[in-house]
């Protein structure tokens, strides 16, 4: 029952990823991504709660998707509007919450003007479904391998297959978003969707590890958590340091404007 | 000397290797933005780490050094080899930082030596941490940290091409690295109840099942779930392969190497790619042990690596033949040589692994020489022809180097010849040995993949030779835009490190030196580790 419930939430995440891949405005993408973050946080919370060993600090990983959901819009908005500003004023506006509504409004106008073009139109939906199908096939093959050795591995194969298929799908859909959409904000969102796939596997690995391995050496769980935080750190560096400067020098959020280097 | 004392001395040496770059990175606290003291500090720090790593290698590693400080350190011969590699290139790159930053102070409005100095040393540090960690999740974190710090160095110039290159670099490698973490996570899924039972019985106080020194044992590897192990290796190869610049995930390589400051390009190409390769090697051992324990050959890992190697060689050839900026051409040579190294690992015999590691060292030395020498030439031309700054950055308008800077020109020419595998230089030796190892393997196995690899290898290195000669002749020949500036005492001081690098390149072309470090022994033991994993109980 519990596994089925988790699986439903995971499939909802997958639907949202499909939505992200097909919607046409940045704002819609951000909204769907934020919703996906909350679902991921719910999965993390439930999975950790249900696992047999629950070190209290393990719950800190729930904070990562919640943090990203809460701040992603302002970070992206800040990166978008900082096109003509100097470095210091950009930083000031980011760390001054009263300026956020204005930043959001300015960014929304730019996002409406520079709508991310989706390459390929209808066939991209077909490709997305193909990617999901491929992910489920790989997971299915693995499940078959696991079922043959079920007694040895003592795996809950249904749940394992579910998380694996959804994780791989999110990973591939994220990459598809990065390739298909023509603006750097969408590339970031695509990267973050892929990151959700990794996060999902990590949550399962952490909780499986806590069941099976915590009696050996629980610090391994801490390393997983650190690795997730390390990944979030990179995302933040992208958003806070690199993106505003890139936007400032090129004057655009479109990928086509970032093709000076070729060959 | 007692074993305990010997171990304590080795721990102190590791501490010097790690702490020197950290302390030196903090030098701006004392010197602010003063260029000279910062550069001297960087050189001293790099020299100290190299000296300590030489001493570490001299001590030999009959038994791997293992200790706990914040995390588990595991330093065997393979680690020592990579530590040496990092430190050798870092020392030469640091010797060149003063020349680069002096030029930068005259031409770059975003000039900030303290920023460059801090991140240069932290980059050095992160690459040293990679071969020292035992835990495979920490290995991922260490590799990822190299991305973060190097991105901040690639964007150093602050202009549009540098920012664009940094953007592409971090986006592509970060996407790739997701696969590497997934691969690492799949490895945890491969741990079975049987594995646990063995882990508990091990005579180790705290068993961390993600430690390489635990997983790379035959007894453990045979209990791991083979499906997940295979999936893990595939994902790790894609993930760390992206960072190692292997095709088809190499697209960040020309931008990153091309736009980074020259000392950073030398580190990126010479060492960072190898750090990712090191991570692949650690997983390669676990996967092969699991495969052989389950009654299979190494065909799975071998074929994947051969495909990656051949594809890299093939794509590198196409791009090297195109007219392009010289630093981008050098970047495509990195793709070529990473392909050759991967192909060598794919062959998989001890002699092939020995040679692949040797090739990694040879490529690191040669590429460091090329990037640093070309950076020096760019700066000298830039100072004399400031109005052509942009085109000089790309290297498009540099010509007549042999006449204007004859000594540096000859060094660049020699480095170029070394890079394409001409005798008597080092790369010729290791390429020839890889080819020999591959043909030996063909005698034993009749794999189509191996035949294809050997044929493509031979074809591409021949074509690439012509490609680079074309690029380098455009730089060296023709009439120079200003009167000769060499030989001069000041230029000789700048050229001395290049001459030393070239001497090393020549030396490795004739012999694999046994002094100051016994390289043949170090390489043999490293290859044994890759094949056998941890042999001791």
Short mmCIF file of N, CA and C in Angstrom, two decimals, chain A residues 138 141-142 144-146 148-149 151-155 160 163-164 167-168 171-172 175 178 184-185 187-188 191 194-195 197-199 201-203 205-206 208-209 211-213 215-221 223-224 226-228 230-231 233-235 237-239 241-243 245-246 248-250 256-263, chain B residues 68 70-72 110 115 135 137-138 140-141 144-145 147-148 151-152 155 158-168 170-172 174-175 177-179 181-182 184-186 188-196 199-200 205-211 222-228 231 235 254-255 259 319 322 324-325 328 332:
data_model
loop_
_atom_site.label_atom_id
_atom_site.label_comp_id
_atom_site.label_asym_id
_atom_site.label_seq_id
_atom_site.Cartn_x
_atom_site.Cartn_y
_atom_site.Cartn_z
N UNK A 138 14.46 -0.36 -19.52
CA UNK A 138 15.72 -0.62 -18.78
C UNK A 138 15.40 -1.08 -17.35
N UNK A 141 14.08 -4.59 -17.34
CA UNK A 141 15.15 -5.60 -17.51
C UNK A 141 15.85 -5.82 -16.17
N UNK A 142 16.09 -4.73 -15.49
CA UNK A 142 16.76 -4.84 -14.18
C UNK A 142 15.87 -5.56 -13.18
N UNK A 144 13.68 -7.80 -13.87
CA UNK A 144 13.69 -9.23 -14.19
C UNK A 144 14.92 -9.88 -13.57
N UNK A 145 16.04 -9.20 -13.66
CA UNK A 145 17.28 -9.72 -13.06
C UNK A 145 17.14 -9.83 -11.56
N UNK A 146 16.50 -8.82 -10.97
CA UNK A 146 16.33 -8.84 -9.52
C UNK A 146 15.38 -9.95 -9.09
N UNK A 148 14.86 -12.83 -10.44
CA UNK A 148 15.51 -14.15 -10.49
C UNK A 148 16.32 -14.42 -9.22
N UNK A 149 16.77 -13.38 -8.62
CA UNK A 149 17.63 -13.56 -7.45
C UNK A 149 16.97 -12.96 -6.22
N UNK A 151 15.44 -14.10 -3.69
CA UNK A 151 15.72 -14.62 -2.36
C UNK A 151 17.04 -14.08 -1.84
N UNK A 152 17.98 -13.90 -2.76
CA UNK A 152 19.29 -13.42 -2.34
C UNK A 152 19.25 -11.92 -2.03
N UNK A 153 18.56 -11.23 -2.85
CA UNK A 153 18.62 -9.77 -2.71
C UNK A 153 17.57 -9.20 -1.77
N UNK A 154 16.50 -9.96 -1.56
CA UNK A 154 15.39 -9.51 -0.70
C UNK A 154 14.95 -8.09 -1.08
N UNK A 155 14.61 -7.95 -2.32
CA UNK A 155 14.22 -6.62 -2.79
C UNK A 155 12.72 -6.52 -2.94
N UNK A 160 11.11 -1.00 -6.38
CA UNK A 160 12.43 -0.75 -6.94
C UNK A 160 12.32 -0.39 -8.42
N UNK A 163 10.72 3.23 -8.84
CA UNK A 163 11.58 4.39 -8.60
C UNK A 163 12.64 4.48 -9.68
N UNK A 164 13.13 3.34 -10.09
CA UNK A 164 14.20 3.33 -11.09
C UNK A 164 13.69 3.87 -12.43
N UNK A 167 12.99 7.55 -12.11
CA UNK A 167 14.26 8.30 -12.00
C UNK A 167 14.93 8.44 -13.36
N UNK A 168 15.02 7.32 -14.06
CA UNK A 168 15.67 7.36 -15.38
C UNK A 168 14.88 8.26 -16.34
N UNK A 171 15.58 11.83 -15.59
CA UNK A 171 16.92 12.15 -16.07
C UNK A 171 16.91 12.44 -17.57
N UNK A 172 16.27 11.56 -18.32
CA UNK A 172 16.25 11.71 -19.78
C UNK A 172 15.38 12.89 -20.21
N UNK A 175 17.24 16.12 -19.75
CA UNK A 175 18.22 16.35 -20.82
C UNK A 175 17.50 16.79 -22.10
N UNK A 178 16.70 20.37 -21.93
CA UNK A 178 17.90 21.19 -22.16
C UNK A 178 18.22 21.30 -23.64
N UNK A 184 18.39 29.86 -21.94
CA UNK A 184 19.24 29.31 -20.89
C UNK A 184 18.47 29.05 -19.59
N UNK A 185 17.34 29.77 -19.39
CA UNK A 185 16.52 29.50 -18.20
C UNK A 185 15.96 28.07 -18.31
N UNK A 187 17.30 25.66 -19.91
CA UNK A 187 18.41 24.72 -19.71
C UNK A 187 18.61 24.44 -18.22
N UNK A 188 18.48 25.51 -17.44
CA UNK A 188 18.62 25.34 -15.98
C UNK A 188 17.49 24.43 -15.46
N UNK A 191 18.15 20.92 -16.29
CA UNK A 191 19.17 20.36 -15.40
C UNK A 191 18.56 20.00 -14.04
N UNK A 194 16.51 16.81 -14.27
CA UNK A 194 17.42 15.66 -14.24
C UNK A 194 17.90 15.41 -12.82
N UNK A 195 18.16 16.50 -12.12
CA UNK A 195 18.64 16.40 -10.74
C UNK A 195 17.59 15.70 -9.87
N UNK A 197 15.68 13.33 -10.81
CA UNK A 197 15.85 11.89 -11.05
C UNK A 197 16.93 11.33 -10.16
N UNK A 198 18.04 12.06 -10.08
CA UNK A 198 19.15 11.62 -9.22
C UNK A 198 18.73 11.62 -7.76
N UNK A 199 17.98 12.65 -7.38
CA UNK A 199 17.54 12.79 -6.00
C UNK A 199 16.67 11.61 -5.57
N UNK A 201 16.64 8.55 -6.81
CA UNK A 201 17.47 7.35 -6.60
C UNK A 201 18.21 7.47 -5.28
N UNK A 202 18.69 8.67 -5.01
CA UNK A 202 19.47 8.87 -3.78
C UNK A 202 18.61 8.60 -2.54
N UNK A 203 17.36 9.09 -2.56
CA UNK A 203 16.48 8.87 -1.41
C UNK A 203 16.28 7.37 -1.18
N UNK A 205 18.22 4.96 -2.24
CA UNK A 205 19.49 4.32 -1.83
C UNK A 205 19.76 4.59 -0.36
N UNK A 206 19.46 5.83 0.06
CA UNK A 206 19.70 6.18 1.46
C UNK A 206 18.85 5.32 2.38
N UNK A 208 17.32 2.47 1.66
CA UNK A 208 17.67 1.06 1.55
C UNK A 208 18.95 0.82 2.34
N UNK A 209 19.87 1.75 2.19
CA UNK A 209 21.13 1.60 2.92
C UNK A 209 20.87 1.64 4.42
N UNK A 211 18.31 0.62 5.98
CA UNK A 211 17.76 -0.68 6.39
C UNK A 211 18.87 -1.72 6.48
N UNK A 212 19.66 -1.76 5.41
CA UNK A 212 20.58 -2.90 5.27
C UNK A 212 21.98 -2.64 5.80
N UNK A 213 22.37 -1.39 5.79
CA UNK A 213 23.78 -1.14 6.07
C UNK A 213 24.05 -0.26 7.28
N UNK A 215 23.65 -0.74 10.27
CA UNK A 215 24.30 -1.43 11.39
C UNK A 215 25.80 -1.59 11.14
N UNK A 216 26.22 -1.40 9.87
CA UNK A 216 27.65 -1.51 9.57
C UNK A 216 28.34 -0.16 9.74
N UNK A 217 27.84 0.82 9.07
CA UNK A 217 28.54 2.10 9.12
C UNK A 217 27.59 3.21 8.68
N UNK A 218 26.87 3.80 9.63
CA UNK A 218 25.82 4.77 9.25
C UNK A 218 26.33 6.03 8.57
N UNK A 219 27.61 6.34 8.71
CA UNK A 219 28.12 7.59 8.13
C UNK A 219 27.98 7.62 6.62
N UNK A 220 27.86 6.42 6.02
CA UNK A 220 27.69 6.38 4.57
C UNK A 220 26.46 7.18 4.14
N UNK A 221 25.44 7.18 5.01
CA UNK A 221 24.23 7.97 4.72
C UNK A 221 24.57 9.45 4.67
N UNK A 223 27.29 10.77 3.79
CA UNK A 223 27.99 11.09 2.54
C UNK A 223 27.01 11.31 1.40
N UNK A 224 25.97 10.48 1.37
CA UNK A 224 24.95 10.67 0.33
C UNK A 224 24.31 12.04 0.47
N UNK A 226 25.55 14.67 1.89
CA UNK A 226 26.52 15.71 1.51
C UNK A 226 26.60 15.83 -0.01
N UNK A 227 26.55 14.69 -0.69
CA UNK A 227 26.65 14.74 -2.15
C UNK A 227 25.46 15.49 -2.75
N UNK A 228 24.28 15.29 -2.15
CA UNK A 228 23.11 16.02 -2.65
C UNK A 228 23.25 17.52 -2.40
N UNK A 230 26.08 19.05 -2.19
CA UNK A 230 27.13 19.52 -3.11
C UNK A 230 26.52 19.84 -4.46
N UNK A 231 25.60 18.99 -4.87
CA UNK A 231 24.98 19.21 -6.17
C UNK A 231 24.14 20.49 -6.16
N UNK A 233 24.68 23.02 -4.36
CA UNK A 233 25.65 24.13 -4.35
C UNK A 233 26.02 24.53 -5.78
N UNK A 234 26.22 23.54 -6.60
CA UNK A 234 26.59 23.83 -8.00
C UNK A 234 25.46 24.58 -8.69
N UNK A 235 24.24 24.10 -8.45
CA UNK A 235 23.08 24.77 -9.06
C UNK A 235 23.05 26.24 -8.65
N UNK A 237 25.56 28.07 -7.68
CA UNK A 237 26.67 28.80 -8.33
C UNK A 237 26.26 29.20 -9.74
N UNK A 238 25.62 28.25 -10.41
CA UNK A 238 25.13 28.53 -11.76
C UNK A 238 24.21 29.73 -11.76
N UNK A 239 23.26 29.71 -10.81
CA UNK A 239 22.22 30.73 -10.80
C UNK A 239 22.72 32.09 -10.32
N UNK A 241 26.13 33.15 -9.68
CA UNK A 241 27.39 33.72 -10.18
C UNK A 241 27.41 33.82 -11.71
N UNK A 242 27.14 32.69 -12.35
CA UNK A 242 27.43 32.63 -13.77
C UNK A 242 26.33 33.23 -14.65
N UNK A 243 25.09 32.84 -14.35
CA UNK A 243 23.99 33.22 -15.24
C UNK A 243 23.80 34.75 -15.36
N UNK A 245 25.98 37.11 -15.01
CA UNK A 245 27.10 37.67 -15.78
C UNK A 245 26.98 37.33 -17.25
N UNK A 246 26.57 36.11 -17.51
CA UNK A 246 26.42 35.68 -18.91
C UNK A 246 25.34 36.52 -19.59
N UNK A 248 24.41 39.45 -18.68
CA UNK A 248 24.89 40.84 -18.79
C UNK A 248 25.77 41.03 -20.03
N UNK A 249 26.65 40.05 -20.29
CA UNK A 249 27.58 40.24 -21.41
C UNK A 249 26.93 39.96 -22.77
N UNK A 250 25.96 39.03 -22.77
CA UNK A 250 25.37 38.70 -24.07
C UNK A 250 24.07 39.47 -24.33
N UNK A 256 20.71 30.75 -28.55
CA UNK A 256 21.32 31.18 -29.82
C UNK A 256 22.32 32.32 -29.62
N UNK A 257 22.09 33.09 -28.55
CA UNK A 257 23.01 34.20 -28.29
C UNK A 257 24.28 33.70 -27.63
N UNK A 258 24.31 32.46 -27.24
CA UNK A 258 25.50 31.90 -26.57
C UNK A 258 26.25 30.95 -27.51
N UNK A 259 26.32 31.34 -28.76
CA UNK A 259 26.99 30.45 -29.71
C UNK A 259 28.16 31.14 -30.40
N UNK A 260 28.83 31.99 -29.61
CA UNK A 260 29.99 32.66 -30.18
C UNK A 260 31.14 31.67 -30.38
N UNK A 261 31.20 30.71 -29.48
CA UNK A 261 32.27 29.71 -29.56
C UNK A 261 31.78 28.51 -30.36
N UNK A 262 32.39 28.28 -31.45
CA UNK A 262 31.99 27.15 -32.29
C UNK A 262 33.21 26.52 -32.94
N UNK A 263 33.00 25.32 -33.45
CA UNK A 263 34.05 24.68 -34.23
C UNK A 263 34.85 23.67 -33.45
N UNK B 68 42.37 7.71 8.93
CA UNK B 68 41.13 8.48 8.99
C UNK B 68 41.41 9.87 9.54
N UNK B 70 38.87 13.22 9.15
CA UNK B 70 37.64 13.76 8.54
C UNK B 70 36.96 12.73 7.64
N UNK B 71 37.75 12.05 6.83
CA UNK B 71 37.24 10.94 6.01
C UNK B 71 38.36 9.92 5.83
N UNK B 72 38.02 8.78 5.23
CA UNK B 72 39.02 7.73 5.06
C UNK B 72 39.94 8.03 3.87
N UNK B 110 39.04 43.27 -15.84
CA UNK B 110 38.56 42.49 -14.69
C UNK B 110 39.71 41.85 -13.91
N UNK B 115 41.84 36.63 -6.74
CA UNK B 115 40.79 35.67 -7.17
C UNK B 115 41.43 34.50 -7.90
N UNK B 135 36.24 6.45 -0.06
CA UNK B 135 34.81 6.30 -0.26
C UNK B 135 34.40 6.79 -1.65
N UNK B 137 31.55 7.73 -2.82
CA UNK B 137 30.65 8.91 -2.85
C UNK B 137 31.49 10.17 -2.67
N UNK B 138 32.47 10.07 -1.77
CA UNK B 138 33.38 11.21 -1.59
C UNK B 138 34.19 11.46 -2.85
N UNK B 140 33.08 11.09 -5.80
CA UNK B 140 32.18 11.87 -6.66
C UNK B 140 32.17 13.34 -6.23
N UNK B 141 32.10 13.55 -4.92
CA UNK B 141 32.07 14.93 -4.42
C UNK B 141 33.38 15.65 -4.81
N UNK B 144 33.39 16.49 -8.40
CA UNK B 144 32.44 17.58 -8.63
C UNK B 144 33.02 18.92 -8.17
N UNK B 145 33.78 18.87 -7.09
CA UNK B 145 34.42 20.11 -6.61
C UNK B 145 35.42 20.64 -7.64
N UNK B 147 35.00 20.53 -10.73
CA UNK B 147 34.17 21.26 -11.71
C UNK B 147 33.85 22.67 -11.22
N UNK B 148 33.40 22.73 -9.96
CA UNK B 148 32.98 24.03 -9.42
C UNK B 148 34.15 25.03 -9.48
N UNK B 151 35.34 25.92 -13.05
CA UNK B 151 34.40 26.82 -13.75
C UNK B 151 34.72 28.27 -13.39
N UNK B 152 34.99 28.49 -12.11
CA UNK B 152 35.29 29.86 -11.67
C UNK B 152 36.61 30.36 -12.26
N UNK B 155 35.94 31.18 -16.17
CA UNK B 155 35.26 32.46 -16.39
C UNK B 155 36.15 33.65 -15.99
N UNK B 158 36.25 37.11 -17.67
CA UNK B 158 35.03 37.88 -17.46
C UNK B 158 34.39 38.42 -18.72
N UNK B 159 34.98 38.15 -19.89
CA UNK B 159 34.35 38.61 -21.13
C UNK B 159 33.37 37.55 -21.62
N UNK B 160 32.69 37.87 -22.70
CA UNK B 160 31.60 37.01 -23.15
C UNK B 160 32.05 35.59 -23.52
N UNK B 161 33.14 35.45 -24.32
CA UNK B 161 33.54 34.08 -24.64
C UNK B 161 33.90 33.24 -23.40
N UNK B 162 34.57 33.90 -22.43
CA UNK B 162 34.97 33.16 -21.22
C UNK B 162 33.74 32.71 -20.44
N UNK B 163 32.74 33.61 -20.33
CA UNK B 163 31.53 33.27 -19.59
C UNK B 163 30.73 32.18 -20.31
N UNK B 164 30.69 32.31 -21.63
CA UNK B 164 29.97 31.30 -22.42
C UNK B 164 30.64 29.92 -22.27
N UNK B 165 31.97 29.94 -22.30
CA UNK B 165 32.71 28.67 -22.15
C UNK B 165 32.46 28.08 -20.77
N UNK B 166 32.48 28.95 -19.74
CA UNK B 166 32.24 28.46 -18.37
C UNK B 166 30.84 27.89 -18.24
N UNK B 167 29.88 28.58 -18.88
CA UNK B 167 28.49 28.12 -18.85
C UNK B 167 28.37 26.73 -19.46
N UNK B 168 28.91 26.57 -20.65
CA UNK B 168 28.81 25.28 -21.33
C UNK B 168 29.53 24.20 -20.53
N UNK B 170 30.11 24.00 -17.27
CA UNK B 170 29.44 23.53 -16.05
C UNK B 170 28.12 22.83 -16.38
N UNK B 171 27.40 23.32 -17.39
CA UNK B 171 26.12 22.69 -17.73
C UNK B 171 26.35 21.26 -18.22
N UNK B 172 27.31 21.09 -19.12
CA UNK B 172 27.52 19.75 -19.70
C UNK B 172 28.14 18.79 -18.69
N UNK B 174 28.07 18.99 -15.46
CA UNK B 174 27.16 18.74 -14.34
C UNK B 174 26.07 17.76 -14.74
N UNK B 175 25.59 17.90 -15.97
CA UNK B 175 24.59 16.93 -16.44
C UNK B 175 25.24 15.54 -16.47
N UNK B 177 27.71 14.49 -14.73
CA UNK B 177 28.06 13.98 -13.40
C UNK B 177 26.84 13.42 -12.66
N UNK B 178 25.63 13.80 -13.11
CA UNK B 178 24.43 13.18 -12.54
C UNK B 178 24.51 11.67 -12.78
N UNK B 179 24.94 11.31 -14.00
CA UNK B 179 25.06 9.89 -14.34
C UNK B 179 26.07 9.21 -13.42
N UNK B 181 26.84 10.00 -10.33
CA UNK B 181 26.27 9.76 -8.99
C UNK B 181 25.25 8.63 -9.05
N UNK B 182 24.46 8.61 -10.12
CA UNK B 182 23.51 7.50 -10.26
C UNK B 182 24.27 6.17 -10.31
N UNK B 184 27.10 5.53 -8.96
CA UNK B 184 27.57 5.24 -7.59
C UNK B 184 26.42 4.71 -6.74
N UNK B 185 25.24 5.31 -6.94
CA UNK B 185 24.07 4.86 -6.17
C UNK B 185 23.67 3.42 -6.56
N UNK B 186 23.81 3.11 -7.84
CA UNK B 186 23.49 1.75 -8.28
C UNK B 186 24.44 0.74 -7.64
N UNK B 188 25.45 0.89 -4.61
CA UNK B 188 24.88 0.53 -3.29
C UNK B 188 23.76 -0.48 -3.46
N UNK B 189 23.00 -0.33 -4.56
CA UNK B 189 21.92 -1.28 -4.81
C UNK B 189 22.47 -2.67 -5.11
N UNK B 190 23.74 -2.74 -5.52
CA UNK B 190 24.34 -4.04 -5.85
C UNK B 190 24.77 -4.80 -4.61
N UNK B 191 24.76 -4.12 -3.45
CA UNK B 191 25.19 -4.80 -2.22
C UNK B 191 24.09 -5.74 -1.74
N UNK B 192 24.43 -7.01 -1.60
CA UNK B 192 23.42 -8.02 -1.24
C UNK B 192 23.58 -8.44 0.22
N UNK B 193 22.68 -9.32 0.64
CA UNK B 193 22.76 -9.85 2.01
C UNK B 193 24.08 -10.59 2.22
N UNK B 194 24.48 -11.31 1.17
CA UNK B 194 25.75 -12.06 1.24
C UNK B 194 26.92 -11.11 1.45
N UNK B 195 26.87 -9.98 0.71
CA UNK B 195 27.93 -8.98 0.84
C UNK B 195 28.01 -8.51 2.29
N UNK B 196 26.83 -8.26 2.84
CA UNK B 196 26.78 -7.77 4.23
C UNK B 196 27.42 -8.73 5.20
N UNK B 199 31.02 -8.44 4.92
CA UNK B 199 31.47 -7.15 5.47
C UNK B 199 31.58 -7.21 6.98
N UNK B 200 30.57 -7.84 7.60
CA UNK B 200 30.57 -7.91 9.06
C UNK B 200 31.75 -8.76 9.57
N UNK B 205 37.33 -2.17 11.87
CA UNK B 205 36.47 -1.61 12.93
C UNK B 205 35.14 -1.10 12.38
N UNK B 206 35.21 -0.12 11.51
CA UNK B 206 33.98 0.48 10.98
C UNK B 206 33.92 0.20 9.48
N UNK B 207 33.04 -0.67 9.09
CA UNK B 207 32.99 -1.06 7.69
C UNK B 207 32.06 -0.11 6.94
N UNK B 208 32.66 0.65 6.05
CA UNK B 208 31.88 1.52 5.20
C UNK B 208 31.77 0.81 3.84
N UNK B 209 30.58 0.35 3.48
CA UNK B 209 30.47 -0.46 2.27
C UNK B 209 30.71 0.30 0.98
N UNK B 210 30.85 1.61 1.05
CA UNK B 210 31.13 2.36 -0.18
C UNK B 210 32.61 2.65 -0.36
N UNK B 211 33.43 2.04 0.49
CA UNK B 211 34.87 2.25 0.34
C UNK B 211 35.41 1.35 -0.76
N UNK B 222 32.32 -10.85 -5.79
CA UNK B 222 31.51 -11.94 -6.32
C UNK B 222 30.12 -12.01 -5.68
N UNK B 223 29.93 -11.31 -4.57
CA UNK B 223 28.60 -11.31 -3.94
C UNK B 223 27.74 -10.16 -4.44
N UNK B 224 28.34 -9.22 -5.17
CA UNK B 224 27.58 -8.05 -5.63
C UNK B 224 26.63 -8.45 -6.76
N UNK B 225 25.51 -7.76 -6.82
CA UNK B 225 24.53 -8.07 -7.86
C UNK B 225 25.09 -7.68 -9.23
N UNK B 226 25.27 -8.65 -10.15
CA UNK B 226 25.95 -8.33 -11.41
C UNK B 226 25.19 -7.35 -12.30
N UNK B 227 23.85 -7.40 -12.23
CA UNK B 227 23.05 -6.48 -13.06
C UNK B 227 23.33 -5.03 -12.69
N UNK B 228 23.27 -4.79 -11.37
CA UNK B 228 23.47 -3.42 -10.92
C UNK B 228 24.92 -2.97 -11.10
N UNK B 231 25.19 -1.93 -14.70
CA UNK B 231 24.50 -0.65 -14.89
C UNK B 231 25.32 0.48 -14.26
N UNK B 235 26.81 3.82 -16.22
CA UNK B 235 26.49 5.19 -15.82
C UNK B 235 27.76 5.96 -15.41
N UNK B 254 36.57 21.91 -26.12
CA UNK B 254 37.23 23.00 -26.85
C UNK B 254 36.93 24.37 -26.28
N UNK B 255 35.69 24.56 -25.80
CA UNK B 255 35.35 25.87 -25.22
C UNK B 255 36.09 26.10 -23.91
N UNK B 259 39.11 28.88 -23.82
CA UNK B 259 38.87 30.19 -23.23
C UNK B 259 39.50 30.38 -21.87
N UNK B 319 37.78 16.99 -36.18
CA UNK B 319 37.87 18.38 -35.74
C UNK B 319 39.29 18.93 -35.88
N UNK B 322 39.96 20.43 -39.26
CA UNK B 322 39.30 21.69 -39.61
C UNK B 322 40.18 22.88 -39.25
N UNK B 324 40.92 26.01 -37.31
CA UNK B 324 40.35 26.38 -36.02
C UNK B 324 41.37 27.17 -35.22
N UNK B 325 40.91 27.77 -34.11
CA UNK B 325 41.83 28.46 -33.21
C UNK B 325 42.77 27.43 -32.60
N UNK B 328 41.87 25.62 -29.39
CA UNK B 328 40.78 24.64 -29.60
C UNK B 328 41.36 23.38 -30.26
N UNK B 332 41.15 19.54 -28.92
CA UNK B 332 40.75 18.34 -29.67
C UNK B 332 41.84 17.27 -29.58
#
